[in-house]
Coordinates of N, CA and C and ligand atoms in Angstrom, one line a residue:
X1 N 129.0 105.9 84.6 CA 128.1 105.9 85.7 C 126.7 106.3 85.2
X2 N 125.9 105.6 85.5 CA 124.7 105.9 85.4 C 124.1 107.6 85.8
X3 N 123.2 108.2 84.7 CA 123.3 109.2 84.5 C 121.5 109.5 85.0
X4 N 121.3 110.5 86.1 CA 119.8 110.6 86.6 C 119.7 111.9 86.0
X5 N 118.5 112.6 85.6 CA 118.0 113.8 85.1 C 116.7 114.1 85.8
X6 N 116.4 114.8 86.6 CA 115.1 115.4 87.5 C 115.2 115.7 86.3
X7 N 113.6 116.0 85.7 CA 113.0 117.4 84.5 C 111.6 117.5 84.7
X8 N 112.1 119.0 85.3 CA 111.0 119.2 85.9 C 110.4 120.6 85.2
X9 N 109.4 120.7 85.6 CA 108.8 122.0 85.1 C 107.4 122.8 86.1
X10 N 108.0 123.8 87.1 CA 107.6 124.4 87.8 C 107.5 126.0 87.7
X11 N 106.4 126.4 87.9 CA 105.8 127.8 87.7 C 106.2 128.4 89.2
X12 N 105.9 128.2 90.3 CA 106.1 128.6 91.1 C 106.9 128.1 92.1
X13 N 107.8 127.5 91.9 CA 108.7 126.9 92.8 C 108.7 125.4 93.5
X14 N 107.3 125.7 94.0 CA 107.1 123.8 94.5 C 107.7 122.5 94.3
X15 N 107.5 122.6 93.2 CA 107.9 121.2 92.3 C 109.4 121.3 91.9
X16 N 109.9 122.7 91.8 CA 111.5 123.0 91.6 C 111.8 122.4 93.0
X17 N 111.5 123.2 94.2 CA 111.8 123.1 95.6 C 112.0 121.2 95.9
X18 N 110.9 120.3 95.7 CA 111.1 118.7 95.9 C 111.9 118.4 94.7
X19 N 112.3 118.8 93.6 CA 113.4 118.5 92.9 C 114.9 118.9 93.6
X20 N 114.9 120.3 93.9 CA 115.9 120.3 94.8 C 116.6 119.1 96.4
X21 N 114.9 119.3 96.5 CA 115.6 118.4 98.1 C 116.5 117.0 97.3
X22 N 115.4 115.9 95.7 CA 115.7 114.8 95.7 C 117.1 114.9 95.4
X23 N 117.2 115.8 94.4 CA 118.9 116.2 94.3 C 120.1 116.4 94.9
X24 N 119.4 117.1 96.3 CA 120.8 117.1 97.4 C 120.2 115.4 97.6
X25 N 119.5 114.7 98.1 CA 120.0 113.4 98.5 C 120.7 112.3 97.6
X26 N 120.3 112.2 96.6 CA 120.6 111.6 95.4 C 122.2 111.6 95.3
X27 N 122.7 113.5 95.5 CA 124.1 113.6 95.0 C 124.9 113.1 96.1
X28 N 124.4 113.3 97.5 CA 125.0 112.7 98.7 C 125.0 111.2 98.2
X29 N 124.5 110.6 97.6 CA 124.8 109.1 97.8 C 125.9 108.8 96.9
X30 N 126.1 109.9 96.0 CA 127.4 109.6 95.3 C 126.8 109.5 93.8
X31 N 125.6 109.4 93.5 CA 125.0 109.8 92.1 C 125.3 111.0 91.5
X32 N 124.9 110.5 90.3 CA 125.3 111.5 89.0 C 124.0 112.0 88.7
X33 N 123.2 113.2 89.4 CA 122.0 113.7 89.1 C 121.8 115.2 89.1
X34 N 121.3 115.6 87.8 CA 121.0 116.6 87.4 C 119.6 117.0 87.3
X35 N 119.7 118.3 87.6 CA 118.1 118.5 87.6 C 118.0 120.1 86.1
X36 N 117.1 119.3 85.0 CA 116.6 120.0 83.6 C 115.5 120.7 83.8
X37 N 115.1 121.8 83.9 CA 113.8 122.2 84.1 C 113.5 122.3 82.6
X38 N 112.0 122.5 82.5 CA 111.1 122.4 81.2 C 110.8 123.8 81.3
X39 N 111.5 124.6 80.1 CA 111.0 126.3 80.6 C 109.7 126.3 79.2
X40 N 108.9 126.9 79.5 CA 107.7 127.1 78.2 C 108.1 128.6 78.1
X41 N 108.1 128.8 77.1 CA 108.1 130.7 76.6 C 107.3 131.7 77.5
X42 N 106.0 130.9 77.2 CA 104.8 131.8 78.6 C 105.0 130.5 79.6
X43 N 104.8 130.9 80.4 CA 104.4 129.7 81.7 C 102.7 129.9 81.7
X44 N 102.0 130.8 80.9 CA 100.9 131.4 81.1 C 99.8 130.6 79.7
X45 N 100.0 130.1 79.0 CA 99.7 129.5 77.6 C 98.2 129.7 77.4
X46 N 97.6 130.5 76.4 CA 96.1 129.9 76.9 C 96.1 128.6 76.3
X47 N 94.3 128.0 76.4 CA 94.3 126.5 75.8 C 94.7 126.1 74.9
X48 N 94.6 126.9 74.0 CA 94.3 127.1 72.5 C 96.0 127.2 71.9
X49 N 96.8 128.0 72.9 CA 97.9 128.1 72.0 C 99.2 127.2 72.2
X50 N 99.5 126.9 71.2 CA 100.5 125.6 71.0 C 101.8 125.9 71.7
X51 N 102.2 125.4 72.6 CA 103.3 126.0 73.7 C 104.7 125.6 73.1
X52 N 105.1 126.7 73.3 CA 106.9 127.1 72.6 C 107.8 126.6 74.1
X53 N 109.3 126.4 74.2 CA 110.1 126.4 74.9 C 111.0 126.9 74.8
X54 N 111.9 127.8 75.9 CA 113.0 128.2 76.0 C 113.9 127.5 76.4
X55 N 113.9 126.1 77.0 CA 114.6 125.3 77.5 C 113.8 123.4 77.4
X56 N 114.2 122.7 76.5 CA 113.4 121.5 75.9 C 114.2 120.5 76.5
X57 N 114.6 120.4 77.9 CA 115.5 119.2 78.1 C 115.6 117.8 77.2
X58 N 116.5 117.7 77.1 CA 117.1 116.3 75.8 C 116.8 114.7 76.8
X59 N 116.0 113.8 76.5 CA 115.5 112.9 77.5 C 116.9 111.6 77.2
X60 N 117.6 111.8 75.9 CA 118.2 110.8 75.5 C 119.4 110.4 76.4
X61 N 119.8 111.7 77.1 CA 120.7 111.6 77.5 C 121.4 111.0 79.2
X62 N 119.7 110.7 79.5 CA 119.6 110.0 81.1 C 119.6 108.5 81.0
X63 N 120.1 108.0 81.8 CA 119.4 106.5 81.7 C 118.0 106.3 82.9
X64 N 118.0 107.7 84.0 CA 116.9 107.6 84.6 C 116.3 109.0 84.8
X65 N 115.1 109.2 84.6 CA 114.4 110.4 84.6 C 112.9 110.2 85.7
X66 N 113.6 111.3 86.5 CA 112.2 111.7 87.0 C 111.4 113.0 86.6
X67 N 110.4 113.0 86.2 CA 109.9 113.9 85.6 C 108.9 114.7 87.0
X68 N 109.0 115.9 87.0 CA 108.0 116.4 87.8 C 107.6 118.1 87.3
X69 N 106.1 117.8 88.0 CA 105.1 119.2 87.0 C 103.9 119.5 88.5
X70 N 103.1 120.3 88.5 CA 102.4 120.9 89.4 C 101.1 120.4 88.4
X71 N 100.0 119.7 89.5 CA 98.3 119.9 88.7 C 97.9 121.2 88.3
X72 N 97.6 121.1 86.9 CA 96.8 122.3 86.8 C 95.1 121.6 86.6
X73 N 94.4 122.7 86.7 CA 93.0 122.3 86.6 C 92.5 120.7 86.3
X74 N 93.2 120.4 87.5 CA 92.6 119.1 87.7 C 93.2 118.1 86.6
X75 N 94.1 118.3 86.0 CA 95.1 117.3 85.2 C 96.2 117.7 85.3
X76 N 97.3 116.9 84.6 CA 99.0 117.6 84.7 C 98.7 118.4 84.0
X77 N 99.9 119.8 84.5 CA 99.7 121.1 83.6 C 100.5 120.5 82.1
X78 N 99.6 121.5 81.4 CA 99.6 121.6 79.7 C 100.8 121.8 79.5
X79 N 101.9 122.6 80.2 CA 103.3 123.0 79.7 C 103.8 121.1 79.8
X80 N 103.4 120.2 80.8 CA 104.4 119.0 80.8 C 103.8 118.2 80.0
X81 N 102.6 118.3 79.9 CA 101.8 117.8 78.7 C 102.2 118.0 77.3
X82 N 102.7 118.8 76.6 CA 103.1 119.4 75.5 C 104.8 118.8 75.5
X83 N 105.2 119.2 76.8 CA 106.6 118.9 76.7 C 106.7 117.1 76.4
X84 N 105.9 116.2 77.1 CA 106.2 114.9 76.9 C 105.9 114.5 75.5
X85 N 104.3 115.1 75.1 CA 104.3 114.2 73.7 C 105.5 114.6 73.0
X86 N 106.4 115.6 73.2 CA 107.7 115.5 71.7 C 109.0 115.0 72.4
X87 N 108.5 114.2 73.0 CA 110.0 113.6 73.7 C 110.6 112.2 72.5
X88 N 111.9 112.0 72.7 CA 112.4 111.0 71.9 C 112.3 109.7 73.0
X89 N 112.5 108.9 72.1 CA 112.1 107.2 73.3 C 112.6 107.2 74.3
X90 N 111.9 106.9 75.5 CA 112.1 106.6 76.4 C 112.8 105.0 76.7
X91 N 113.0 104.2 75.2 CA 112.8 102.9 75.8 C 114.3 102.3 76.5
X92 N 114.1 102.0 77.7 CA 115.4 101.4 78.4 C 115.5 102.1 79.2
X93 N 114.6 103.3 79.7 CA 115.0 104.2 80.6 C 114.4 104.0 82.1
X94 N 114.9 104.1 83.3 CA 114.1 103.8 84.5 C 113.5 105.1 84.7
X95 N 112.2 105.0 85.1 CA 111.2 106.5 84.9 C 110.6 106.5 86.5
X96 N 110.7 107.4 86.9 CA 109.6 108.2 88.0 C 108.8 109.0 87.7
X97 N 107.9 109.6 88.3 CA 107.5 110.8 88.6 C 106.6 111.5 89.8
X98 N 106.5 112.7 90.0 CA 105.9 113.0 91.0 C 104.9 114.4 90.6
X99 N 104.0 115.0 90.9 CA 103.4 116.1 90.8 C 103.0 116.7 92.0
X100 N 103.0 118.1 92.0 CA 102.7 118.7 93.2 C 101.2 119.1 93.2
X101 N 100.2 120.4 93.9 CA 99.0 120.3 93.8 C 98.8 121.1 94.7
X102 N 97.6 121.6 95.1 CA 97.5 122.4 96.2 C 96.7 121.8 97.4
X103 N 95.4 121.0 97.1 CA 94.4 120.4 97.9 C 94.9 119.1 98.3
X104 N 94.7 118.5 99.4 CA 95.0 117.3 99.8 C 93.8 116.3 99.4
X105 N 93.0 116.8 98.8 CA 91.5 116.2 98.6 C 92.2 114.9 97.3
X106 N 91.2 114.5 97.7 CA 91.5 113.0 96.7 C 91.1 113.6 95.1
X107 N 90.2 114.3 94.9 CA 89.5 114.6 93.6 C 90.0 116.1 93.2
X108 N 91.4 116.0 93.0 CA 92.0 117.6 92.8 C 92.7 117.3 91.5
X109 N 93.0 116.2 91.1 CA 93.8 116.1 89.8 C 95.1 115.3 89.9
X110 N 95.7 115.4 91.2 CA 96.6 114.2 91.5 C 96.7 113.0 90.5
X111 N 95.8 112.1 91.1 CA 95.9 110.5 90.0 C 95.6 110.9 88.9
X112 N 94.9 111.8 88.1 CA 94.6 112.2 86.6 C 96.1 112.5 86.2
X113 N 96.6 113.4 86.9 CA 98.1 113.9 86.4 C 98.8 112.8 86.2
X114 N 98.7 111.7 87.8 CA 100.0 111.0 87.3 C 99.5 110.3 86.2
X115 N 98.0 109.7 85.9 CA 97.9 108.3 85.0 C 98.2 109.2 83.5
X116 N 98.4 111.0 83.6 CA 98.6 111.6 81.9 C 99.9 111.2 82.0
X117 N 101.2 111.0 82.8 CA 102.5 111.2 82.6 C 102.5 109.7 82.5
X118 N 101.8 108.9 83.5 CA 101.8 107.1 83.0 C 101.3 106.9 81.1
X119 N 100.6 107.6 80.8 CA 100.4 107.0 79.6 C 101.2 107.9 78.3
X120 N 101.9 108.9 78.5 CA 102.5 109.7 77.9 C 104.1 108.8 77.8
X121 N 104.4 108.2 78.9 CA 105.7 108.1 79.1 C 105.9 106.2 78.1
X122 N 104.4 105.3 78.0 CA 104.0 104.6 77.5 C 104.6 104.5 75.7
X123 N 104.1 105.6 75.8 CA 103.7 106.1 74.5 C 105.1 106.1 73.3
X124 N 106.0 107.0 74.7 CA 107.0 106.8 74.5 C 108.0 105.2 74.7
X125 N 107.1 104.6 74.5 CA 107.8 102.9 75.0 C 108.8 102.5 76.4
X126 N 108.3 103.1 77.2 CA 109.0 102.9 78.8 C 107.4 102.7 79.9
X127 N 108.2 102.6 80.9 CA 106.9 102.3 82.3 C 107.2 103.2 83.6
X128 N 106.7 104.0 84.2 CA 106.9 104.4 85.0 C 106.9 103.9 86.3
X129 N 108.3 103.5 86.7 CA 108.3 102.6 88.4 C 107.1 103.4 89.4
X130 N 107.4 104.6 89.4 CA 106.4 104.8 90.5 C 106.0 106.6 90.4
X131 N 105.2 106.4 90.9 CA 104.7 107.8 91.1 C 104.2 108.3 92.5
X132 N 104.3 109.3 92.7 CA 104.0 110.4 93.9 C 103.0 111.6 93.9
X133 N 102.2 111.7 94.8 CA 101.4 113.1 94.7 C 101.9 113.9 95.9
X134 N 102.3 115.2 96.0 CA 102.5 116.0 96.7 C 101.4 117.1 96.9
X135 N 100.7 116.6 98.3 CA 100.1 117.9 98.0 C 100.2 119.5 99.2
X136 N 100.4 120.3 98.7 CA 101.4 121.1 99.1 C 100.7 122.1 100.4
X137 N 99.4 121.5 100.6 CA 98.5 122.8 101.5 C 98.2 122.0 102.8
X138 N 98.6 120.5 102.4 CA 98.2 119.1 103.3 C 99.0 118.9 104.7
X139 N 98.8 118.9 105.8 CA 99.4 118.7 107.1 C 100.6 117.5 106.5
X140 N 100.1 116.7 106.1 CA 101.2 115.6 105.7 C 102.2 116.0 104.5
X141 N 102.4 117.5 103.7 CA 103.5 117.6 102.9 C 104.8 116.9 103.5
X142 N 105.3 117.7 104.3 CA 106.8 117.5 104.8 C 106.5 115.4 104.2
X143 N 105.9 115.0 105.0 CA 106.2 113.3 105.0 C 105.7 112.9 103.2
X144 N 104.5 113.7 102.7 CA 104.4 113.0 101.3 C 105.9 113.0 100.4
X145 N 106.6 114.7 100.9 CA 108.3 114.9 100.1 C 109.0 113.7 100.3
X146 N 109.2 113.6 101.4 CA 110.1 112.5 102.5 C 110.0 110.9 101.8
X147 N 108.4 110.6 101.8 CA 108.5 109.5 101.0 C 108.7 109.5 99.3
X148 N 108.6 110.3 98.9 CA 109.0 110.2 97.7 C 110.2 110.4 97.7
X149 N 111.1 111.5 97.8 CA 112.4 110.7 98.2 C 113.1 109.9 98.5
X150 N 112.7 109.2 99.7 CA 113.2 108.0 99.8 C 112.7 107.2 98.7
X151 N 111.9 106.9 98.7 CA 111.4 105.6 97.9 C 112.3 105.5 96.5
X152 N 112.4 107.2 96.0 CA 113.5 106.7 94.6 C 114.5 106.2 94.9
X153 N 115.1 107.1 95.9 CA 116.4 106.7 96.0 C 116.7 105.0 96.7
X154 N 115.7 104.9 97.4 CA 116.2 103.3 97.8 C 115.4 102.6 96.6
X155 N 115.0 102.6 95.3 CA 114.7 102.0 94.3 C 116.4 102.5 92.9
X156 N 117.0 103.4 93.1 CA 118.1 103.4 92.4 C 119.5 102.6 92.1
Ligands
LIG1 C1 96.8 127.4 86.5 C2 96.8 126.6 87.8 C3 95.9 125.6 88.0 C4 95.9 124.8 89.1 N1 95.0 123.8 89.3 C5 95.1 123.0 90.4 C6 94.2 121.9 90.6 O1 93.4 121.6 89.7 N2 94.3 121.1 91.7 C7 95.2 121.4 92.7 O2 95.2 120.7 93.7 N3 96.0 122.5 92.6 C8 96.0 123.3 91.5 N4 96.9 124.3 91.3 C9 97.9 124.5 92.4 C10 99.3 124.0 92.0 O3 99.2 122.6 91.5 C11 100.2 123.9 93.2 O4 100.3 125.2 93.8 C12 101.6 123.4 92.7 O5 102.3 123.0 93.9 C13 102.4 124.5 92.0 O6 103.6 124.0 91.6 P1 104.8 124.9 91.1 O7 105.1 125.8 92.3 O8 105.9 124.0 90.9 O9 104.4 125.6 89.9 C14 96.9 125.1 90.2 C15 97.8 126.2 90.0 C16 97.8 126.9 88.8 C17 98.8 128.0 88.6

């Protein structure tokens, strides 16, 4: 059976929390989905320092991965940044992703985040079907989670 891997990497919950909900749906439909968090040593890193892991989820081992991470200063945070460039190939793999955020404003780092995990995931020789911005302070959360959910799952 085809094998799903959320890996996600969340500092304060958010992005764990829409990994959780996609996972109870996912497993209700009779999928085989696990959710990998991305643990960094600090969750705190400054710029400068080359970020360590306590937990490096293995990508080889999914045939679909959704990856999800929270904006930081206006791009994807540096912990999923670090974590993607040392990933092994992606190629053959069906890819998602989603990021969380705080402002609903268009100019908060959303599309910067997703187009770093679009060209990261590239890089690794795969394409990302689709991506999501969540943003978490926005009257429209509940419905941005909702469609992102669905939409994977009725793309699986
Ligand atoms: C260091 C740091 C930088 C952040 N920068 C941004 C930002 O540029 N734009 C934004 O909308 N939210 C920003 N946020 C808010 C987070 O993206 C938002 O709270 C997210 O949902 C947190 O996800 P998590 O709970 O999974 O860690 C920042 C949060 C932190 C801790």
């Amino acid at each position: 059976m085809m094998k799903i891997g959320i890996i996600v990497f969340s500092k304060t919950n958010n992005t764990f929390s829409v990994a959780e909900r996609l996972r109870d749906v996912l497993v209700k439909r009779g999928l085989d989905v696990v959710i990998d968090r991305v643990i960094p040593v600090s969750d705190d890193p400054g710029p400068k320092d080359s970020i360590e892991f306590r937990n490096l989820p293995d990508v080889s081992v999914y045939d679909v991965i959704i990856f999800g991470s929270p904006v930081w200063a206006f791009s994807l945070s540096g912990v999923m940044k670090a974590y993607l460039t040392q990933v092994s190939s992606l190629s053959g793999k069906k890819v998602f992703s989603f990021v969380t955020k705080q402002m609903a404003s268009k100019f908060t780092g959303g599309n910067k985040a997703i187009r770093q995990i679009r060209s990261a995931v590239e890089a690794k020789n795969a394409k990302v079907d689709n991506s999501y911005i969540i943003s978490w302070k926005s009257k429209n959360r509940e419905k941005e989670i909702a469609d992102c959910i669905d939409q994977i799952a009725k793309s699986l």
